[in-house]
Amino acid sequence: MPWRSSTNDCQVCETFATDDISRRCPIEKEAGIWFDGCRRRYSNRNIFSIVAEAPRVAFFNGMTVSSNLAEQDRFDTYILSIINDTAILVETEAARAKKFATKEKNISSSQTLYTLVQCASDLSGTDYGLCLRGAIAYIPPGPEGGTSFNPNCIVSYELSPSYNQTAVAALTPSARGLAHENFHSWLFS
């Protein structure tokens, strides 16, 4: 979760994540690692089908849309509205099979906002909203793009595509995820 373009890319990422978390956390009872292409999490307690709101992690670019506070406030409100609309798409029956949704919205004549929200495949439909709202609530005002995630959900928004739009259009429920080429890791234990 999220952003893979092929089954092979996913397998490579999952293998790397499994090896990396085993190397970094050899004696931990609970740990998780996220890469731009996949995630790996383990625990000595049941973690499946349970919404975990912590740890929450957020990465945002340092760019702001405007130094004008009123204009920035309007942008922040608009961004949250679009992100919430995308989260609602995941909660609909049609999107539940995929556990993710993307949305592209023109925010000016020259800018498009690309949003992605995704839930872990083991969550029930009633837990999607709770999980996504927790990730959305962690988005600070100001940045023009970023990613917020917890162990079960991810919310991402950027002014440039951070996912493979062609892969998204072609995905079926058995081919979940989106394409992204970078390996960045975030580790908790």
PDB file of C-alpha atoms in Angstrom:
ATOM      1  CA  MET A   1       0.000   0.000   0.000  1.00  0.00           C
ATOM      2  CA  PRO A   2       0.040   2.339  -2.023  1.00  0.00           C
ATOM      3  CA  TRP A   3       1.381   3.157  -5.470  1.00  0.00           C
ATOM      4  CA  ARG A   4       2.519   0.039  -7.252  1.00  0.00           C
ATOM      5  CA  SER A   5       2.425  -0.396 -11.007  1.00  0.00           C
ATOM      6  CA  SER A   6       2.865  -4.140 -11.395  1.00  0.00           C
ATOM      7  CA  THR A   7       2.783  -7.373  -9.467  1.00  0.00           C
ATOM      8  CA  ASN A   8       6.558  -7.652  -9.870  1.00  0.00           C
ATOM      9  CA  ASP A   9       7.116  -4.137  -8.442  1.00  0.00           C
ATOM     10  CA  CYS A  10       4.943  -5.054  -5.478  1.00  0.00           C
ATOM     11  CA  GLN A  11       6.790  -8.322  -4.857  1.00  0.00           C
ATOM     12  CA  VAL A  12      10.178  -6.590  -5.009  1.00  0.00           C
ATOM     13  CA  CYS A  13       9.015  -3.910  -2.574  1.00  0.00           C
ATOM     14  CA  GLU A  14       7.432  -6.426  -0.178  1.00  0.00           C
ATOM     15  CA  THR A  15      10.580  -8.577  -0.174  1.00  0.00           C
ATOM     16  CA  PHE A  16      12.771  -5.546   0.451  1.00  0.00           C
ATOM     17  CA  ALA A  17      10.456  -4.286   3.223  1.00  0.00           C
ATOM     18  CA  THR A  18      10.408  -7.687   4.929  1.00  0.00           C
ATOM     19  CA  ASP A  19      14.202  -7.954   4.827  1.00  0.00           C
ATOM     20  CA  ASP A  20      14.686  -4.345   5.949  1.00  0.00           C
ATOM     21  CA  ILE A  21      12.311  -4.498   8.915  1.00  0.00           C
ATOM     22  CA  SER A  22      13.859  -7.804  10.032  1.00  0.00           C
ATOM     23  CA  ARG A  23      17.316  -6.229   9.899  1.00  0.00           C
ATOM     24  CA  ARG A  24      16.323  -2.968  11.633  1.00  0.00           C
ATOM     25  CA  CYS A  25      14.056  -4.450  14.302  1.00  0.00           C
ATOM     26  CA  PRO A  26      15.323  -7.970  15.016  1.00  0.00           C
ATOM     27  CA  ILE A  27      13.985  -8.168  18.590  1.00  0.00           C
ATOM     28  CA  GLU A  28      10.954  -5.854  18.544  1.00  0.00           C
ATOM     29  CA  LYS A  29       7.567  -7.359  19.368  1.00  0.00           C
ATOM     30  CA  GLU A  30       5.787  -4.851  17.145  1.00  0.00           C
ATOM     31  CA  ALA A  31       7.108  -2.796  14.253  1.00  0.00           C
ATOM     32  CA  GLY A  32       6.100  -1.352  10.940  1.00  0.00           C
ATOM     33  CA  ILE A  33       7.849   0.036   7.909  1.00  0.00           C
ATOM     34  CA  TRP A  34       6.439   2.025   5.033  1.00  0.00           C
ATOM     35  CA  PHE A  35       7.935   2.601   1.635  1.00  0.00           C
ATOM     36  CA  ASP A  36       6.414   4.593  -1.187  1.00  0.00           C
ATOM     37  CA  GLY A  37       5.541   1.269  -2.824  1.00  0.00           C
ATOM     38  CA  CYS A  38       4.446  -0.971   0.044  1.00  0.00           C
ATOM     39  CA  ARG A  39       4.292  -1.480   3.767  1.00  0.00           C
ATOM     40  CA  ARG A  40       5.123  -4.224   6.203  1.00  0.00           C
ATOM     41  CA  ARG A  41       3.887  -4.501   9.774  1.00  0.00           C
ATOM     42  CA  TYR A  42       4.104  -7.219  12.400  1.00  0.00           C
ATOM     43  CA  SER A  43       3.049  -7.664  16.003  1.00  0.00           C
ATOM     44  CA  ASN A  44       2.777 -10.237  18.757  1.00  0.00           C
ATOM     45  CA  ARG A  45      -0.906  -9.267  19.098  1.00  0.00           C
ATOM     46  CA  ASN A  46      -3.798  -9.287  16.648  1.00  0.00           C
ATOM     47  CA  ILE A  47      -3.557  -6.280  14.314  1.00  0.00           C
ATOM     48  CA  PHE A  48      -5.859  -7.459  11.528  1.00  0.00           C
ATOM     49  CA  SER A  49      -9.183  -5.728  10.934  1.00  0.00           C
ATOM     50  CA  ILE A  50      -8.454  -3.300  13.785  1.00  0.00           C
ATOM     51  CA  VAL A  51      -8.174   0.425  13.120  1.00  0.00           C
ATOM     52  CA  ALA A  52      -4.883   1.687  14.527  1.00  0.00           C
ATOM     53  CA  GLU A  53      -4.687   5.461  14.706  1.00  0.00           C
ATOM     54  CA  ALA A  54      -1.098   5.534  15.960  1.00  0.00           C
ATOM     55  CA  PRO A  55       1.575   6.016  15.122  1.00  0.00           C
ATOM     56  CA  ARG A  56       0.621   8.791  12.751  1.00  0.00           C
ATOM     57  CA  VAL A  57       3.239  10.146  10.400  1.00  0.00           C
ATOM     58  CA  ALA A  58       3.056  13.111   8.072  1.00  0.00           C
ATOM     59  CA  PHE A  59       5.471  14.419   5.485  1.00  0.00           C
ATOM     60  CA  PHE A  60       4.757  17.665   3.699  1.00  0.00           C
ATOM     61  CA  ASN A  61       6.691  19.791   1.288  1.00  0.00           C
ATOM     62  CA  GLY A  62       7.727  23.179   2.624  1.00  0.00           C
ATOM     63  CA  MET A  63       6.023  25.069  -0.172  1.00  0.00           C
ATOM     64  CA  THR A  64       2.940  27.180   0.480  1.00  0.00           C
ATOM     65  CA  VAL A  65       0.619  28.504  -2.169  1.00  0.00           C
ATOM     66  CA  SER A  66       0.595  32.099  -0.992  1.00  0.00           C
ATOM     67  CA  SER A  67       2.070  34.428   1.589  1.00  0.00           C
ATOM     68  CA  ASN A  68      -1.359  36.077   1.746  1.00  0.00           C
ATOM     69  CA  LEU A  69      -3.083  34.493   4.776  1.00  0.00           C
ATOM     70  CA  ALA A  70      -6.627  34.863   3.437  1.00  0.00           C
ATOM     71  CA  GLU A  71      -5.646  33.257   0.130  1.00  0.00           C
ATOM     72  CA  GLN A  72      -3.772  30.480   1.950  1.00  0.00           C
ATOM     73  CA  ASP A  73      -6.802  29.836   4.192  1.00  0.00           C
ATOM     74  CA  ARG A  74      -9.031  29.516   1.107  1.00  0.00           C
ATOM     75  CA  PHE A  75      -6.544  27.088  -0.449  1.00  0.00           C
ATOM     76  CA  ASP A  76      -6.354  24.989   2.745  1.00  0.00           C
ATOM     77  CA  THR A  77     -10.153  24.811   2.983  1.00  0.00           C
ATOM     78  CA  TYR A  78     -10.423  23.852  -0.681  1.00  0.00           C
ATOM     79  CA  ILE A  79      -7.723  21.179  -0.347  1.00  0.00           C
ATOM     80  CA  LEU A  80      -9.424  19.578   2.664  1.00  0.00           C
ATOM     81  CA  SER A  81     -12.732  19.610   0.803  1.00  0.00           C
ATOM     82  CA  ILE A  82     -11.191  17.743  -2.141  1.00  0.00           C
ATOM     83  CA  ILE A  83      -9.415  15.266   0.147  1.00  0.00           C
ATOM     84  CA  ASN A  84     -12.652  14.600   2.040  1.00  0.00           C
ATOM     85  CA  ASP A  85     -14.482  14.073  -1.273  1.00  0.00           C
ATOM     86  CA  THR A  86     -11.821  11.530  -2.255  1.00  0.00           C
ATOM     87  CA  ALA A  87     -12.193   9.760   1.108  1.00  0.00           C
ATOM     88  CA  ILE A  88     -15.945   9.521   0.529  1.00  0.00           C
ATOM     89  CA  LEU A  89     -15.205   7.743  -2.770  1.00  0.00           C
ATOM     90  CA  VAL A  90     -13.428   4.965  -0.838  1.00  0.00           C
ATOM     91  CA  GLU A  91     -16.464   4.594   1.376  1.00  0.00           C
ATOM     92  CA  THR A  92     -18.803   3.977  -1.578  1.00  0.00           C
ATOM     93  CA  GLU A  93     -19.720   0.452  -2.609  1.00  0.00           C
ATOM     94  CA  ALA A  94     -17.941   0.736  -5.967  1.00  0.00           C
ATOM     95  CA  ALA A  95     -14.601   1.689  -4.431  1.00  0.00           C
ATOM     96  CA  ARG A  96     -14.664  -0.776  -1.534  1.00  0.00           C
ATOM     97  CA  ALA A  97     -13.365  -3.592  -3.699  1.00  0.00           C
ATOM     98  CA  LYS A  98     -10.271  -1.525  -4.483  1.00  0.00           C
ATOM     99  CA  LYS A  99      -9.806   0.075  -1.020  1.00  0.00           C
ATOM    100  CA  PHE A 100      -8.456   3.249  -2.618  1.00  0.00           C
ATOM    101  CA  ALA A 101      -9.587   6.244  -4.608  1.00  0.00           C
ATOM    102  CA  THR A 102      -7.901   9.011  -6.538  1.00  0.00           C
ATOM    103  CA  LYS A 103      -9.226  12.353  -7.622  1.00  0.00           C
ATOM    104  CA  GLU A 104      -7.830  15.052  -9.846  1.00  0.00           C
ATOM    105  CA  LYS A 105      -9.255  18.540  -9.580  1.00  0.00           C
ATOM    106  CA  ASN A 106      -8.290  21.728 -11.369  1.00  0.00           C
ATOM    107  CA  ILE A 107      -7.712  24.299  -8.655  1.00  0.00           C
ATOM    108  CA  SER A 108      -6.737  27.089 -11.039  1.00  0.00           C
ATOM    109  CA  SER A 109      -6.260  27.571 -14.754  1.00  0.00           C
ATOM    110  CA  SER A 110      -2.711  26.235 -14.451  1.00  0.00           C
ATOM    111  CA  GLN A 111      -2.783  23.869 -11.443  1.00  0.00           C
ATOM    112  CA  THR A 112      -4.302  20.462 -10.813  1.00  0.00           C
ATOM    113  CA  LEU A 113      -4.492  18.830  -7.399  1.00  0.00           C
ATOM    114  CA  TYR A 114      -3.913  15.067  -7.357  1.00  0.00           C
ATOM    115  CA  THR A 115      -5.286  13.240  -4.326  1.00  0.00           C
ATOM    116  CA  LEU A 116      -5.046   9.618  -3.280  1.00  0.00           C
ATOM    117  CA  VAL A 117      -6.571   7.888  -0.274  1.00  0.00           C
ATOM    118  CA  GLN A 118      -6.140   4.216   0.542  1.00  0.00           C
ATOM    119  CA  CYS A 119      -7.109   1.818   3.317  1.00  0.00           C
ATOM    120  CA  ALA A 120      -5.558  -1.486   4.330  1.00  0.00           C
ATOM    121  CA  SER A 121      -7.323  -4.413   2.694  1.00  0.00           C
ATOM    122  CA  ASP A 122      -8.229  -6.034   6.021  1.00  0.00           C
ATOM    123  CA  LEU A 123     -10.464  -3.163   7.209  1.00  0.00           C
ATOM    124  CA  SER A 124     -14.222  -3.390   6.990  1.00  0.00           C
ATOM    125  CA  GLY A 125     -16.223  -0.784   5.131  1.00  0.00           C
ATOM    126  CA  THR A 126     -17.397   0.794   8.365  1.00  0.00           C
ATOM    127  CA  ASP A 127     -13.798   1.379   9.439  1.00  0.00           C
ATOM    128  CA  TYR A 128     -12.687   3.199   6.266  1.00  0.00           C
ATOM    129  CA  GLY A 129     -14.156   6.532   7.293  1.00  0.00           C
ATOM    130  CA  LEU A 130     -12.767   6.372  10.829  1.00  0.00           C
ATOM    131  CA  CYS A 131      -9.297   5.495   9.597  1.00  0.00           C
ATOM    132  CA  LEU A 132      -9.222   8.069   6.806  1.00  0.00           C
ATOM    133  CA  ARG A 133     -10.588  10.854   9.005  1.00  0.00           C
ATOM    134  CA  GLY A 134      -7.720  10.196  11.432  1.00  0.00           C
ATOM    135  CA  ALA A 135      -5.148  10.555   8.651  1.00  0.00           C
ATOM    136  CA  ILE A 136      -6.892  13.649   7.242  1.00  0.00           C
ATOM    137  CA  ALA A 137      -6.997  15.299  10.678  1.00  0.00           C
ATOM    138  CA  TYR A 138      -3.200  15.073  10.811  1.00  0.00           C
ATOM    139  CA  ILE A 139      -2.778  17.300   7.736  1.00  0.00           C
ATOM    140  CA  PRO A 140      -1.506  20.710   8.883  1.00  0.00           C
ATOM    141  CA  PRO A 141      -2.630  23.928   7.219  1.00  0.00           C
ATOM    142  CA  GLY A 142      -0.207  25.469   4.762  1.00  0.00           C
ATOM    143  CA  PRO A 143       1.684  22.943   2.643  1.00  0.00           C
ATOM    144  CA  GLU A 144       0.735  22.631  -1.013  1.00  0.00           C
ATOM    145  CA  GLY A 145       1.350  18.879  -0.907  1.00  0.00           C
ATOM    146  CA  GLY A 146       2.139  15.980   1.356  1.00  0.00           C
ATOM    147  CA  THR A 147       1.281  12.590   2.770  1.00  0.00           C
ATOM    148  CA  SER A 148      -0.315  11.635   6.071  1.00  0.00           C
ATOM    149  CA  PHE A 149      -0.623   8.039   7.182  1.00  0.00           C
ATOM    150  CA  ASN A 150      -1.260   5.677  10.044  1.00  0.00           C
ATOM    151  CA  PRO A 151      -0.905   1.868  10.128  1.00  0.00           C
ATOM    152  CA  ASN A 152      -4.142   1.351   8.172  1.00  0.00           C
ATOM    153  CA  CYS A 153      -4.632   4.372   5.898  1.00  0.00           C
ATOM    154  CA  ILE A 154      -2.806   6.861   3.744  1.00  0.00           C
ATOM    155  CA  VAL A 155      -3.845  10.251   2.391  1.00  0.00           C
ATOM    156  CA  SER A 156      -1.698  12.013  -0.188  1.00  0.00           C
ATOM    157  CA  TYR A 157      -2.134  15.233  -2.128  1.00  0.00           C
ATOM    158  CA  GLU A 158       0.201  17.019  -4.528  1.00  0.00           C
ATOM    159  CA  LEU A 159       0.155  19.575  -7.313  1.00  0.00           C
ATOM    160  CA  SER A 160       1.885  16.999  -9.521  1.00  0.00           C
ATOM    161  CA  PRO A 161       0.939  13.331  -9.949  1.00  0.00           C
ATOM    162  CA  SER A 162       2.388  11.106  -7.224  1.00  0.00           C
ATOM    163  CA  TYR A 163       0.733   8.011  -8.674  1.00  0.00           C
ATOM    164  CA  ASN A 164       0.608   6.335 -12.069  1.00  0.00           C
ATOM    165  CA  GLN A 165      -2.639   7.570 -13.602  1.00  0.00           C
ATOM    166  CA  THR A 166      -2.670   4.861 -16.292  1.00  0.00           C
ATOM    167  CA  ALA A 167      -2.212   2.113 -13.705  1.00  0.00           C
ATOM    168  CA  VAL A 168      -5.054   3.527 -11.596  1.00  0.00           C
ATOM    169  CA  ALA A 169      -7.444   3.447 -14.539  1.00  0.00           C
ATOM    170  CA  ALA A 170      -6.536  -0.169 -15.333  1.00  0.00           C
ATOM    171  CA  LEU A 171      -6.678  -1.578 -11.803  1.00  0.00           C
ATOM    172  CA  THR A 172      -9.116  -4.295 -10.878  1.00  0.00           C
ATOM    173  CA  PRO A 173      -9.986  -5.384  -7.330  1.00  0.00           C
ATOM    174  CA  SER A 174      -7.311  -8.100  -7.543  1.00  0.00           C
ATOM    175  CA  ALA A 175      -4.606  -5.619  -8.583  1.00  0.00           C
ATOM    176  CA  ARG A 176      -4.607  -3.024  -5.822  1.00  0.00           C
ATOM    177  CA  GLY A 177      -2.044  -0.262  -5.501  1.00  0.00           C
ATOM    178  CA  LEU A 178      -0.426   2.444  -7.564  1.00  0.00           C
ATOM    179  CA  ALA A 179       2.892   3.119  -9.230  1.00  0.00           C
ATOM    180  CA  HIS A 180       5.665   5.116  -7.641  1.00  0.00           C
ATOM    181  CA  GLU A 181       9.358   4.687  -8.271  1.00  0.00           C
ATOM    182  CA  ASN A 182      10.964   5.956  -5.054  1.00  0.00           C
ATOM    183  CA  PHE A 183      11.946   3.991  -1.976  1.00  0.00           C
ATOM    184  CA  HIS A 184      11.578   6.148   1.118  1.00  0.00           C
ATOM    185  CA  SER A 185      11.116   4.358   4.395  1.00  0.00           C
ATOM    186  CA  TRP A 186       9.385   5.287   7.623  1.00  0.00           C
ATOM    187  CA  LEU A 187       9.926   2.950  10.531  1.00  0.00           C
ATOM    188  CA  PHE A 188       8.230   2.647  13.904  1.00  0.00           C
ATOM    189  CA  SER A 189       8.698   0.159  16.701  1.00  0.00           C
TER     190      SER A 189
END
